[in-house]
Amino acid sequence: MSLTVVGSVAFDGVETPFGKRDKMLGGSATHFSISASFFDDVNIVGVVGGDFTRAEFDVFERHNIDTSDLEVVADGKTFFWRGRYDFDLNIAHTLETQLNVFADFQPKLSAASLKSRLVFLGNIQPDLQREVREQLKDAELVALDTMNMWIEQTRESLVETIKGVDIVIINDAEVRQLASEPNLIKAARKILSWGPSALVVKRGEYGAALFTDGTYFAIPAYPLESVFDPTGAGDTFAGGFMGYLASHDGINEAAMRRAMIFGSVMASFNVEEFGTERVQRLTHEEINERFRTFKKMTHFEEIPFQRAVTVGQ
Ligand code: AMP
């Protein structure tokens, strides 16, 4: 097993200016795993209730996602999140959160998951993320996501958890909030000083940035004319990013830069339709085509001229 994700598996109710879904498959680990499955074998660790049907399991199965560590609490209900987006699709307004079986979630990693080369700790309570991290003795790379609620309520524990991971993948508002620093560059440097070797900043329609010790790399978002539902875009990005790295031998700066593009490509498909609908139908050809468009979009030549005469001579 080369890539494991721990996180929420949910039913989502979502309303955007373009439409509405009352109940669809969602959750951070769901979006992540479907996206990552286009690149490598994925193992999902989470919990669902008895209301999680064959149809939902089939989605994972169709993408070869190993659900052996997806615990089913037969007499409980699956985590439910309901949110609304207005015309600024960068801001999700949470209308309802029913934790249900997720309230007592204790991630249980099988021997196979514990041997994963790469692990993504999706957005869950930071103490739980740290407990999982401590069990991963041989992982080559562990990445983490979080959300504003944990930054506000459990900051100290979150900082402690961040000290033990290799990559932090969060959005720009979370970077500023976590570092208590309005300048993104300074905030990023502060987070890196706690221990991780890289910080990936997701910036919604403005793209994404990668900070490592002494280097900076940034890309725009894929220019889409119709964005339908941004739910899960961040996790889908992380899935493309980590999935590509899992499929690659040796993780270096060049691989991480390509992983940023694959992350953005996957997120760009995710937002075109509700929930996981578009990504579920994706083909490798579509992914590669958008990757190439990204390359063209961001390529530029070396300085084209040299002035023959120096001004003032
Ligand atoms: P994002 O990639 O940030 O848009 O994440 C969207 C997913 O996060 C949705 O599919 C929700 O089911 C899930 N989610 C929302 N609130 C929480 C929470 N408190 N803990 C874990 N997952 C959540």
mmCIF file of C-alpha atoms and ligand atoms in Angstrom:
data_model
loop_
_atom_site.group_PDB
_atom_site.id
_atom_site.type_symbol
_atom_site.label_atom_id
_atom_site.label_comp_id
_atom_site.label_asym_id
_atom_site.label_seq_id
_atom_site.Cartn_x
_atom_site.Cartn_y
_atom_site.Cartn_z
ATOM 1 C CA MET A 1 0.000 0.000 0.000
ATOM 2 C CA SER A 2 1.568 3.284 -0.934
ATOM 3 C CA LEU A 3 -0.910 6.010 0.078
ATOM 4 C CA THR A 4 -3.258 6.156 3.067
ATOM 5 C CA VAL A 5 -5.733 8.899 3.961
ATOM 6 C CA VAL A 6 -7.374 9.403 7.350
ATOM 7 C CA GLY A 7 -10.352 11.760 7.480
ATOM 8 C CA SER A 8 -14.074 12.360 7.235
ATOM 9 C CA VAL A 9 -16.400 10.293 5.081
ATOM 10 C CA ALA A 10 -19.691 12.107 4.903
ATOM 11 C CA PHE A 11 -22.984 12.925 3.346
ATOM 12 C CA ASP A 12 -23.099 16.559 2.254
ATOM 13 C CA GLY A 13 -26.033 18.853 1.544
ATOM 14 C CA VAL A 14 -24.854 21.747 -0.619
ATOM 15 C CA GLU A 15 -26.450 24.865 -2.032
ATOM 16 C CA THR A 16 -24.699 27.144 -4.521
ATOM 17 C CA PRO A 17 -26.100 29.960 -6.689
ATOM 18 C CA PHE A 18 -26.347 27.350 -9.469
ATOM 19 C CA GLY A 19 -28.190 24.509 -7.796
ATOM 20 C CA LYS A 20 -28.696 22.300 -4.797
ATOM 21 C CA ARG A 21 -28.094 18.740 -3.599
ATOM 22 C CA ASP A 22 -29.766 17.531 -0.388
ATOM 23 C CA LYS A 23 -27.550 14.508 0.198
ATOM 24 C CA MET A 24 -24.489 13.398 -1.726
ATOM 25 C CA LEU A 25 -21.288 11.532 -1.014
ATOM 26 C CA GLY A 26 -18.699 13.843 0.576
ATOM 27 C CA GLY A 27 -16.085 14.181 3.284
ATOM 28 C CA SER A 28 -12.419 15.108 3.190
ATOM 29 C CA ALA A 29 -11.137 11.525 2.886
ATOM 30 C CA THR A 30 -13.680 10.779 0.155
ATOM 31 C CA HIS A 31 -12.677 13.700 -2.071
ATOM 32 C CA PHE A 32 -9.011 13.011 -1.393
ATOM 33 C CA SER A 33 -9.124 9.295 -2.122
ATOM 34 C CA ILE A 34 -11.111 9.499 -5.356
ATOM 35 C CA SER A 35 -8.711 12.146 -6.669
ATOM 36 C CA ALA A 36 -5.571 10.256 -5.558
ATOM 37 C CA SER A 37 -6.868 6.983 -7.023
ATOM 38 C CA PHE A 38 -6.071 8.263 -10.529
ATOM 39 C CA PHE A 39 -2.385 8.121 -9.596
ATOM 40 C CA ASP A 40 -1.834 5.255 -7.163
ATOM 41 C CA ASP A 41 -3.359 2.679 -4.784
ATOM 42 C CA VAL A 42 -5.199 4.344 -1.940
ATOM 43 C CA ASN A 43 -6.350 3.088 1.433
ATOM 44 C CA ILE A 44 -9.067 5.058 3.245
ATOM 45 C CA VAL A 45 -9.338 5.181 7.056
ATOM 46 C CA GLY A 46 -12.607 6.561 8.412
ATOM 47 C CA VAL A 47 -15.973 5.737 9.924
ATOM 48 C CA VAL A 48 -19.497 5.590 8.492
ATOM 49 C CA GLY A 49 -22.926 4.622 9.791
ATOM 50 C CA GLY A 50 -25.434 1.956 8.792
ATOM 51 C CA ASP A 51 -26.966 4.465 6.331
ATOM 52 C CA PHE A 52 -23.864 4.218 4.118
ATOM 53 C CA THR A 53 -25.174 2.028 1.335
ATOM 54 C CA ARG A 54 -23.776 -0.336 -1.278
ATOM 55 C CA ALA A 55 -23.972 2.520 -3.825
ATOM 56 C CA GLU A 56 -21.466 4.590 -1.793
ATOM 57 C CA PHE A 57 -19.101 1.646 -1.264
ATOM 58 C CA ASP A 58 -19.304 0.986 -5.012
ATOM 59 C CA VAL A 59 -17.861 4.430 -5.713
ATOM 60 C CA PHE A 60 -14.744 3.506 -3.736
ATOM 61 C CA GLU A 61 -14.606 0.065 -5.280
ATOM 62 C CA ARG A 62 -14.814 1.417 -8.827
ATOM 63 C CA HIS A 63 -11.714 3.480 -8.054
ATOM 64 C CA ASN A 64 -9.856 0.561 -6.457
ATOM 65 C CA ILE A 65 -9.841 2.359 -3.112
ATOM 66 C CA ASP A 66 -9.232 -0.092 -0.283
ATOM 67 C CA THR A 67 -12.022 0.299 2.309
ATOM 68 C CA SER A 68 -10.805 -2.381 4.768
ATOM 69 C CA ASP A 69 -10.090 0.388 7.303
ATOM 70 C CA LEU A 70 -13.415 2.145 6.746
ATOM 71 C CA GLU A 71 -15.238 1.185 9.911
ATOM 72 C CA VAL A 72 -19.018 0.710 9.791
ATOM 73 C CA VAL A 73 -21.030 1.462 12.939
ATOM 74 C CA ALA A 74 -24.222 -0.314 11.937
ATOM 75 C CA ASP A 75 -26.526 1.352 14.451
ATOM 76 C CA GLY A 76 -25.122 4.859 13.876
ATOM 77 C CA LYS A 77 -25.500 7.559 11.236
ATOM 78 C CA THR A 78 -22.816 8.876 8.880
ATOM 79 C CA PHE A 79 -21.352 12.353 9.478
ATOM 80 C CA PHE A 80 -23.511 14.974 7.765
ATOM 81 C CA TRP A 81 -22.421 18.457 6.679
ATOM 82 C CA ARG A 82 -24.659 21.073 5.073
ATOM 83 C CA GLY A 83 -23.260 24.232 3.583
ATOM 84 C CA ARG A 84 -24.078 27.141 1.305
ATOM 85 C CA TYR A 85 -21.950 29.217 -1.048
ATOM 86 C CA ASP A 86 -22.925 32.671 -2.290
ATOM 87 C CA PHE A 87 -21.410 34.264 -5.380
ATOM 88 C CA ASP A 88 -18.026 34.364 -3.644
ATOM 89 C CA LEU A 89 -17.428 30.656 -3.996
ATOM 90 C CA ASN A 90 -14.244 30.891 -1.927
ATOM 91 C CA ILE A 91 -16.310 31.114 1.265
ATOM 92 C CA ALA A 92 -18.289 28.123 2.553
ATOM 93 C CA HIS A 93 -21.049 28.974 5.044
ATOM 94 C CA THR A 94 -21.664 25.985 7.301
ATOM 95 C CA LEU A 95 -25.403 25.634 7.991
ATOM 96 C CA GLU A 96 -25.394 22.333 9.847
ATOM 97 C CA THR A 97 -22.908 19.760 11.144
ATOM 98 C CA GLN A 98 -24.138 16.425 12.518
ATOM 99 C CA LEU A 99 -21.057 14.583 13.743
ATOM 100 C CA ASN A 100 -22.955 11.317 14.354
ATOM 101 C CA VAL A 101 -20.499 8.349 14.292
ATOM 102 C CA PHE A 102 -17.644 10.770 13.540
ATOM 103 C CA ALA A 103 -17.919 12.170 17.108
ATOM 104 C CA ASP A 104 -16.243 9.032 18.527
ATOM 105 C CA PHE A 105 -13.917 8.399 15.608
ATOM 106 C CA GLN A 106 -10.747 6.584 16.672
ATOM 107 C CA PRO A 107 -8.709 5.901 13.525
ATOM 108 C CA LYS A 108 -7.676 2.239 13.379
ATOM 109 C CA LEU A 109 -4.899 1.556 10.921
ATOM 110 C CA SER A 110 -4.349 -2.007 9.737
ATOM 111 C CA ALA A 111 -0.823 -3.385 9.360
ATOM 112 C CA ALA A 112 -1.037 -2.598 5.625
ATOM 113 C CA SER A 113 -1.972 1.061 6.211
ATOM 114 C CA LEU A 114 0.770 1.448 8.777
ATOM 115 C CA LYS A 115 3.277 0.433 6.102
ATOM 116 C CA SER A 116 2.160 3.130 3.629
ATOM 117 C CA ARG A 117 4.933 5.172 2.052
ATOM 118 C CA LEU A 118 2.788 8.310 2.136
ATOM 119 C CA VAL A 119 0.013 9.313 4.522
ATOM 120 C CA PHE A 120 -2.427 12.219 4.419
ATOM 121 C CA LEU A 121 -3.975 13.283 7.721
ATOM 122 C CA GLY A 122 -7.214 14.915 6.600
ATOM 123 C CA ASN A 123 -9.083 17.505 8.579
ATOM 124 C CA ILE A 124 -9.774 15.820 11.967
ATOM 125 C CA GLN A 125 -9.072 16.688 15.614
ATOM 126 C CA PRO A 126 -5.300 17.400 15.859
ATOM 127 C CA ASP A 127 -4.779 15.027 18.837
ATOM 128 C CA LEU A 128 -6.087 12.197 16.653
ATOM 129 C CA GLN A 129 -3.853 13.282 13.776
ATOM 130 C CA ARG A 130 -0.850 13.182 16.144
ATOM 131 C CA GLU A 131 -1.796 9.744 17.494
ATOM 132 C CA VAL A 132 -1.860 8.405 13.941
ATOM 133 C CA ARG A 133 1.417 10.162 13.083
ATOM 134 C CA GLU A 134 3.147 8.558 16.063
ATOM 135 C CA GLN A 135 2.201 5.081 14.823
ATOM 136 C CA LEU A 136 3.734 5.701 11.399
ATOM 137 C CA LYS A 137 7.321 4.736 12.074
ATOM 138 C CA ASP A 138 8.418 4.120 8.482
ATOM 139 C CA ALA A 139 6.354 6.561 6.410
ATOM 140 C CA GLU A 140 8.452 8.454 3.873
ATOM 141 C CA LEU A 141 6.154 11.470 3.871
ATOM 142 C CA VAL A 142 3.246 12.544 6.083
ATOM 143 C CA ALA A 143 1.073 15.529 5.140
ATOM 144 C CA LEU A 144 -1.669 17.252 7.079
ATOM 145 C CA ASP A 145 -4.703 19.445 6.461
ATOM 146 C CA THR A 146 -6.780 21.274 9.057
ATOM 147 C CA MET A 147 -9.542 23.891 9.290
ATOM 148 C CA ASN A 148 -10.343 27.179 11.060
ATOM 149 C CA MET A 149 -12.301 25.389 13.823
ATOM 150 C CA TRP A 150 -9.183 23.481 15.009
ATOM 151 C CA ILE A 151 -7.002 26.596 14.731
ATOM 152 C CA GLU A 152 -9.463 28.463 16.954
ATOM 153 C CA GLN A 153 -10.240 25.698 19.466
ATOM 154 C CA THR A 154 -7.102 23.537 19.676
ATOM 155 C CA ARG A 155 -4.247 25.689 18.405
ATOM 156 C CA GLU A 156 -1.578 24.370 20.775
ATOM 157 C CA SER A 157 -2.297 20.756 19.942
ATOM 158 C CA LEU A 158 -2.356 21.581 16.233
ATOM 159 C CA VAL A 159 1.062 23.285 16.386
ATOM 160 C CA GLU A 160 2.413 20.225 18.225
ATOM 161 C CA THR A 161 1.009 17.980 15.480
ATOM 162 C CA ILE A 162 2.455 20.175 12.720
ATOM 163 C CA LYS A 163 5.927 19.798 14.272
ATOM 164 C CA GLY A 164 5.795 16.079 13.434
ATOM 165 C CA VAL A 165 4.689 16.182 9.785
ATOM 166 C CA ASP A 166 6.578 16.790 6.538
ATOM 167 C CA ILE A 167 4.040 18.838 4.577
ATOM 168 C CA VAL A 168 1.187 21.120 5.633
ATOM 169 C CA ILE A 169 -1.516 21.646 2.975
ATOM 170 C CA ILE A 170 -3.941 24.422 3.975
ATOM 171 C CA ASN A 171 -5.635 27.484 2.479
ATOM 172 C CA ASP A 172 -4.310 31.037 2.660
ATOM 173 C CA ALA A 173 -6.768 32.247 5.320
ATOM 174 C CA GLU A 174 -5.743 29.308 7.521
ATOM 175 C CA VAL A 175 -2.031 30.105 7.024
ATOM 176 C CA ARG A 176 -2.562 33.673 8.250
ATOM 177 C CA GLN A 177 -4.797 32.601 11.125
ATOM 178 C CA LEU A 178 -2.490 29.790 12.240
ATOM 179 C CA ALA A 179 0.614 31.979 12.212
ATOM 180 C CA SER A 180 -1.237 35.069 13.588
ATOM 181 C CA GLU A 181 0.454 36.977 10.783
ATOM 182 C CA PRO A 182 -1.317 38.883 7.967
ATOM 183 C CA ASN A 183 1.603 38.702 5.505
ATOM 184 C CA LEU A 184 1.424 35.343 3.710
ATOM 185 C CA ILE A 185 5.193 35.051 3.112
ATOM 186 C CA LYS A 186 6.062 35.766 6.742
ATOM 187 C CA ALA A 187 3.248 33.486 7.914
ATOM 188 C CA ALA A 188 4.526 30.654 5.716
ATOM 189 C CA ARG A 189 8.088 31.070 7.013
ATOM 190 C CA LYS A 190 6.787 30.935 10.577
ATOM 191 C CA ILE A 191 4.904 27.663 9.987
ATOM 192 C CA LEU A 192 7.964 26.117 8.296
ATOM 193 C CA SER A 193 10.089 27.115 11.305
ATOM 194 C CA TRP A 194 8.001 24.695 13.425
ATOM 195 C CA GLY A 195 9.388 21.694 11.524
ATOM 196 C CA PRO A 196 7.657 20.755 8.230
ATOM 197 C CA SER A 197 9.862 20.777 5.150
ATOM 198 C CA ALA A 198 7.126 22.163 2.894
ATOM 199 C CA LEU A 199 3.945 24.218 3.073
ATOM 200 C CA VAL A 200 1.363 24.125 0.298
ATOM 201 C CA VAL A 201 -1.009 27.081 0.295
ATOM 202 C CA LYS A 202 -4.317 26.604 -1.534
ATOM 203 C CA ARG A 203 -5.657 29.907 -2.822
ATOM 204 C CA GLY A 204 -8.938 28.928 -4.491
ATOM 205 C CA GLU A 205 -9.468 30.764 -7.780
ATOM 206 C CA TYR A 206 -6.027 32.412 -7.384
ATOM 207 C CA GLY A 207 -4.087 29.144 -7.572
ATOM 208 C CA ALA A 208 -1.629 27.633 -5.131
ATOM 209 C CA ALA A 209 1.852 28.240 -3.724
ATOM 210 C CA LEU A 210 4.596 25.944 -2.464
ATOM 211 C CA PHE A 211 7.050 27.101 0.185
ATOM 212 C CA THR A 212 10.114 25.097 1.163
ATOM 213 C CA ASP A 213 13.169 26.234 3.064
ATOM 214 C CA GLY A 214 14.503 28.979 0.794
ATOM 215 C CA THR A 215 12.330 28.284 -2.276
ATOM 216 C CA TYR A 216 8.989 29.592 -3.507
ATOM 217 C CA PHE A 217 6.839 28.286 -6.371
ATOM 218 C CA ALA A 218 3.399 29.540 -7.330
ATOM 219 C CA ILE A 219 0.860 28.657 -10.003
ATOM 220 C CA PRO A 220 -2.443 30.190 -11.100
ATOM 221 C CA ALA A 221 -5.696 28.264 -11.015
ATOM 222 C CA TYR A 222 -6.927 26.705 -14.239
ATOM 223 C CA PRO A 223 -9.080 29.418 -15.877
ATOM 224 C CA LEU A 224 -12.601 28.008 -15.670
ATOM 225 C CA GLU A 225 -15.625 29.946 -16.897
ATOM 226 C CA SER A 226 -18.131 27.942 -14.937
ATOM 227 C CA VAL A 227 -17.507 26.965 -11.355
ATOM 228 C CA PHE A 228 -20.434 25.036 -9.998
ATOM 229 C CA ASP A 229 -19.610 23.717 -6.521
ATOM 230 C CA PRO A 230 -16.260 24.221 -4.736
ATOM 231 C CA THR A 231 -16.992 21.636 -1.996
ATOM 232 C CA GLY A 232 -14.033 19.313 -1.650
ATOM 233 C CA ALA A 233 -11.755 21.297 -3.966
ATOM 234 C CA GLY A 234 -9.086 21.502 -1.259
ATOM 235 C CA ASP A 235 -9.134 17.770 -0.574
ATOM 236 C CA THR A 236 -9.237 16.980 -4.280
ATOM 237 C CA PHE A 237 -6.161 19.190 -4.714
ATOM 238 C CA ALA A 238 -4.414 17.335 -1.875
ATOM 239 C CA GLY A 239 -5.404 14.001 -3.468
ATOM 240 C CA GLY A 240 -3.840 14.926 -6.806
ATOM 241 C CA PHE A 241 -0.748 16.319 -5.075
ATOM 242 C CA MET A 242 -0.152 13.320 -2.796
ATOM 243 C CA GLY A 243 -1.325 10.771 -5.374
ATOM 244 C CA TYR A 244 1.227 11.991 -7.882
ATOM 245 C CA LEU A 245 4.009 11.949 -5.252
ATOM 246 C CA ALA A 246 3.010 8.407 -4.237
ATOM 247 C CA SER A 247 3.338 7.276 -7.844
ATOM 248 C CA HIS A 248 6.815 8.787 -8.066
ATOM 249 C CA ASP A 249 10.089 7.288 -6.834
ATOM 250 C CA GLY A 250 12.044 9.817 -4.826
ATOM 251 C CA ILE A 251 10.400 13.027 -3.713
ATOM 252 C CA ASN A 252 12.270 16.174 -4.661
ATOM 253 C CA GLU A 253 11.487 19.792 -5.529
ATOM 254 C CA ALA A 254 10.804 19.014 -9.224
ATOM 255 C CA ALA A 255 8.353 16.242 -8.291
ATOM 256 C CA MET A 256 6.609 18.540 -5.805
ATOM 257 C CA ARG A 257 6.211 21.225 -8.484
ATOM 258 C CA ARG A 258 4.583 18.705 -10.835
ATOM 259 C CA ALA A 259 2.445 17.493 -7.939
ATOM 260 C CA MET A 260 1.204 21.086 -7.497
ATOM 261 C CA ILE A 261 0.026 21.062 -11.117
ATOM 262 C CA PHE A 262 -1.709 17.685 -10.754
ATOM 263 C CA GLY A 263 -3.374 18.956 -7.570
ATOM 264 C CA SER A 264 -4.668 22.030 -9.398
ATOM 265 C CA VAL A 265 -5.789 19.978 -12.393
ATOM 266 C CA MET A 266 -7.825 17.646 -10.164
ATOM 267 C CA ALA A 267 -9.348 20.549 -8.196
ATOM 268 C CA SER A 268 -10.309 22.293 -11.439
ATOM 269 C CA PHE A 269 -12.373 19.271 -12.484
ATOM 270 C CA ASN A 270 -13.898 18.907 -9.014
ATOM 271 C CA VAL A 271 -15.514 22.358 -9.038
ATOM 272 C CA GLU A 272 -17.191 21.856 -12.425
ATOM 273 C CA GLU A 273 -20.021 19.764 -10.951
ATOM 274 C CA PHE A 274 -21.557 18.907 -7.581
ATOM 275 C CA GLY A 275 -19.523 16.947 -5.020
ATOM 276 C CA THR A 276 -17.456 14.128 -6.484
ATOM 277 C CA GLU A 277 -19.585 13.798 -9.645
ATOM 278 C CA ARG A 278 -17.118 15.182 -12.200
ATOM 279 C CA VAL A 279 -13.986 13.585 -10.719
ATOM 280 C CA GLN A 280 -15.692 10.185 -10.592
ATOM 281 C CA ARG A 281 -16.012 10.239 -14.397
ATOM 282 C CA LEU A 282 -12.543 11.564 -15.190
ATOM 283 C CA THR A 283 -10.134 9.901 -17.601
ATOM 284 C CA HIS A 284 -6.351 9.942 -17.574
ATOM 285 C CA GLU A 285 -6.380 11.604 -20.963
ATOM 286 C CA GLU A 286 -8.425 14.527 -19.593
ATOM 287 C CA ILE A 287 -6.004 14.885 -16.678
ATOM 288 C CA ASN A 288 -2.945 14.868 -18.923
ATOM 289 C CA GLU A 289 -4.507 17.320 -21.362
ATOM 290 C CA ARG A 290 -5.144 19.855 -18.601
ATOM 291 C CA PHE A 291 -1.614 19.285 -17.254
ATOM 292 C CA ARG A 292 -0.227 20.238 -20.689
ATOM 293 C CA THR A 293 -2.457 23.324 -20.832
ATOM 294 C CA PHE A 294 -1.033 24.353 -17.456
ATOM 295 C CA LYS A 295 2.477 24.003 -18.840
ATOM 296 C CA LYS A 296 1.673 26.234 -21.820
ATOM 297 C CA MET A 297 -0.181 28.712 -19.625
ATOM 298 C CA THR A 298 2.732 29.261 -17.262
ATOM 299 C CA HIS A 299 5.659 29.005 -19.681
ATOM 300 C CA PHE A 300 7.655 32.096 -20.629
ATOM 301 C CA GLU A 301 10.965 32.734 -22.390
ATOM 302 C CA GLU A 302 14.242 34.062 -21.043
ATOM 303 C CA ILE A 303 14.750 37.864 -21.241
ATOM 304 C CA PRO A 304 14.395 38.454 -25.009
ATOM 305 C CA PHE A 305 16.809 41.319 -25.675
ATOM 306 C CA GLN A 306 19.860 43.129 -24.476
ATOM 307 C CA ARG A 307 20.149 46.863 -25.035
ATOM 308 C CA ALA A 308 23.138 47.595 -27.223
ATOM 309 C CA VAL A 309 23.646 51.107 -25.839
ATOM 310 C CA THR A 310 23.626 51.848 -22.143
ATOM 311 C CA VAL A 311 21.302 54.752 -21.282
ATOM 312 C CA GLY A 312 23.297 57.923 -20.578
ATOM 313 C CA GLN A 313 26.296 57.039 -22.817
HETATM 314 P P1 AMP B 1 -13.081 21.259 1.461
HETATM 315 O O1 AMP B 1 -12.072 20.540 0.605
HETATM 316 O O2 AMP B 1 -12.416 22.129 2.468
HETATM 317 O O3 AMP B 1 -14.125 21.967 0.630
HETATM 318 O O4 AMP B 1 -13.828 20.122 2.337
HETATM 319 C C1 AMP B 1 -15.154 19.744 2.098
HETATM 320 C C2 AMP B 1 -15.518 18.505 2.869
HETATM 321 O O5 AMP B 1 -15.209 18.670 4.265
HETATM 322 C C3 AMP B 1 -16.999 18.237 2.795
HETATM 323 O O6 AMP B 1 -17.238 17.161 1.906
HETATM 324 C C4 AMP B 1 -17.446 17.953 4.239
HETATM 325 O O7 AMP B 1 -18.108 16.711 4.364
HETATM 326 C C5 AMP B 1 -16.151 17.949 5.035
HETATM 327 N N1 AMP B 1 -16.280 18.630 6.337
HETATM 328 C C6 AMP B 1 -16.997 19.741 6.648
HETATM 329 N N2 AMP B 1 -16.873 20.037 7.979
HETATM 330 C C7 AMP B 1 -16.047 19.095 8.523
HETATM 331 C C8 AMP B 1 -15.540 18.834 9.840
HETATM 332 N N3 AMP B 1 -15.846 19.600 10.881
HETATM 333 N N4 AMP B 1 -14.695 17.779 9.996
HETATM 334 C C9 AMP B 1 -14.378 16.992 8.950
HETATM 335 N N5 AMP B 1 -14.834 17.157 7.703
HETATM 336 C C10 AMP B 1 -15.659 18.198 7.467
#
